C-alpha cells in the first residue's frame, strides 16, 4: 500500500515537471528562434516479489517473474531543433539560418551559439545582438579577400570607409567597323578614364580606314593630347587577324602618375553595315566612400561605394554540431557546448550542411500550440490520475487502521 503512495507521488512530481516544460514552451511561442522542449518518462525500480522459473522437462512449464513497479521518472528533457517558419522583416541586419547552422557570438571572453539572427549595428560599427554580444566571422583584407581558415573576428561595418581611386590600365572594345567604308573614313569613340588621383580624363580613340584592304588604323588622345597609334588587320571572315592588342601612354598628367593603357581590340569585327565599335570596359575609378552594405545567402557582407564600385567587407561564420540536442541553454536565446554536444564545426554558410542565410528575415519559434495544448490536457489527466492513486491509497490505509476499532 505504501508502494502505491510513493508511485503516485513520483507521478505527481514528474507530471508537474512536464507541465513546467509545456508552460515554458507556450510562454515562448513568439520568442525568436526558440526551440521547444519535450519530456520523456520512464519507469523506475521494480520490486521482485517472485523470480522467474524455467520449464521442467516433462513436468511443469515456466513461470514469469512477479514484479511490482515503484513509480516513474524522467528519462530525458529534449530540445527539439526542428526549424521554425521565417518571418520577413525587411531589416538588412536581420538574418535567419535555413539549415542546421548556428550564428556565433561573443562577449569578449566567452563564445556562444544562437539561432536568433536579430542583429543591429553598435556605435563602433560592430554587428551585435540585443544583449550586445558581437557577431563572429571573418573580415576582408584591403582588397576584399576573405580567408575563412583564419581565427574568428568581430564583424564590423566600417562606417564611412573610403575606397582609394584606381588608375585605368586596361580598356576593351566590342562592336563592328564597316567593311565597306571608303579610304580615310573615320569612326570615333570615347570613354572616361581615371589617373592615379582618381581624376577623370576623356580618352578618344579614332579609327581610320586605310588604303590597305581589311585594315584600320587607330589613334588615341587624352583630353585632346595625342598619344600612341597602331593598326588592326582583319581576316576575310571579319575577325581580327593582327593588331588585337595595343598600348597607349600619356605622361603629362598634372600631379598624377603617367597613364599607361593596355587596349584589347580582339573582340572587334569588320562586317558590312554601320559601325558600332565602342569601349565596353575600363578598369579605373575615382575615390569613393561606403554608401550601403548588402548581404548574400552565403553570409558575405558587400560594401557598395559612392563611386559605383563594390567590395567584400566580411563574412558571417556558422557552426554545426553533431548533437545539437546536447547544447546547454544559457538564456537570451544562447547556447553553449557541453560534453555531449560535440565540438562546433565552424565554416561558411551554404557549405557543410550549415544552410544558407535569409537576409531581412527572422526564424520564428517552432512551438506548435495545438500540440502543446494537447500535451497539457494529457499531462493534466496524468496528474489527476496520480493524485487519485494517493487519495485512494490513503483511504485504504484509513480503513486498515479502522479494523482495530
Short mmCIF file of N, CA, C and O in Angstrom, two decimals, residues 9 11 13 35 42 107 124 164 212 239 250 269 293 306 326 367 387 397:
data_model
loop_
_atom_site.label_atom_id
_atom_site.label_comp_id
_atom_site.label_asym_id
_atom_site.label_seq_id
_atom_site.Cartn_x
_atom_site.Cartn_y
_atom_site.Cartn_z
N UNK A 9 3.18 9.64 -5.82
CA UNK A 9 3.98 10.86 -5.60
C UNK A 9 4.94 11.09 -6.77
O UNK A 9 5.11 12.21 -7.26
N UNK A 11 4.53 10.10 -9.79
CA UNK A 11 3.73 10.54 -10.93
C UNK A 11 3.38 12.00 -10.84
O UNK A 11 3.45 12.74 -11.83
N UNK A 13 4.99 14.39 -9.14
CA UNK A 13 6.20 15.20 -9.27
C UNK A 13 6.63 15.33 -10.73
O UNK A 13 6.94 16.42 -11.21
N UNK A 35 13.45 27.09 -29.47
CA UNK A 35 13.28 25.67 -29.75
C UNK A 35 12.56 25.00 -28.58
O UNK A 35 12.99 25.10 -27.43
N UNK A 42 10.00 7.42 -17.98
CA UNK A 42 10.43 6.01 -17.92
C UNK A 42 10.00 5.43 -16.57
O UNK A 42 9.82 6.18 -15.60
N UNK A 107 31.02 37.68 -26.07
CA UNK A 107 31.01 38.85 -25.19
C UNK A 107 32.43 39.33 -24.89
O UNK A 107 32.65 40.16 -24.02
N UNK A 124 30.31 51.46 -32.57
CA UNK A 124 31.61 51.24 -33.20
C UNK A 124 31.52 50.46 -34.50
O UNK A 124 32.53 50.03 -35.05
N UNK A 164 40.14 53.85 -52.14
CA UNK A 164 41.12 54.61 -52.90
C UNK A 164 40.81 54.55 -54.39
O UNK A 164 40.24 53.59 -54.88
N UNK A 212 44.93 49.97 -97.35
CA UNK A 212 45.16 48.52 -97.36
C UNK A 212 43.85 47.80 -97.07
O UNK A 212 43.11 48.18 -96.15
N UNK A 239 36.95 38.67 -88.59
CA UNK A 239 37.57 38.63 -87.27
C UNK A 239 38.96 39.25 -87.33
O UNK A 239 39.55 39.40 -88.41
N UNK A 250 50.31 58.16 -71.67
CA UNK A 250 50.22 59.62 -71.59
C UNK A 250 50.96 60.05 -70.33
O UNK A 250 50.67 59.58 -69.24
N UNK A 269 34.93 43.38 -84.89
CA UNK A 269 34.67 42.70 -86.16
C UNK A 269 34.65 43.73 -87.28
O UNK A 269 34.51 44.94 -87.06
N UNK A 293 25.48 48.60 -47.39
CA UNK A 293 26.02 47.25 -47.26
C UNK A 293 24.91 46.26 -47.58
O UNK A 293 23.77 46.42 -47.13
N UNK A 306 30.23 55.01 -53.20
CA UNK A 306 29.63 56.09 -53.99
C UNK A 306 30.23 56.20 -55.39
O UNK A 306 29.66 56.88 -56.25
N UNK A 326 22.44 18.30 -27.38
CA UNK A 326 23.31 18.29 -26.21
C UNK A 326 23.78 19.66 -25.78
O UNK A 326 24.50 19.79 -24.77
N UNK A 367 7.38 26.28 -31.62
CA UNK A 367 6.34 25.76 -30.74
C UNK A 367 5.04 25.58 -31.52
O UNK A 367 4.58 26.52 -32.19
N UNK A 387 -2.91 11.74 -8.51
CA UNK A 387 -3.44 12.26 -7.23
C UNK A 387 -4.54 11.34 -6.71
O UNK A 387 -4.71 11.16 -5.49
N UNK A 397 -5.49 2.91 3.68
CA UNK A 397 -4.75 2.92 4.95
C UNK A 397 -5.68 3.28 6.11
O UNK A 397 -5.58 2.71 7.21
#
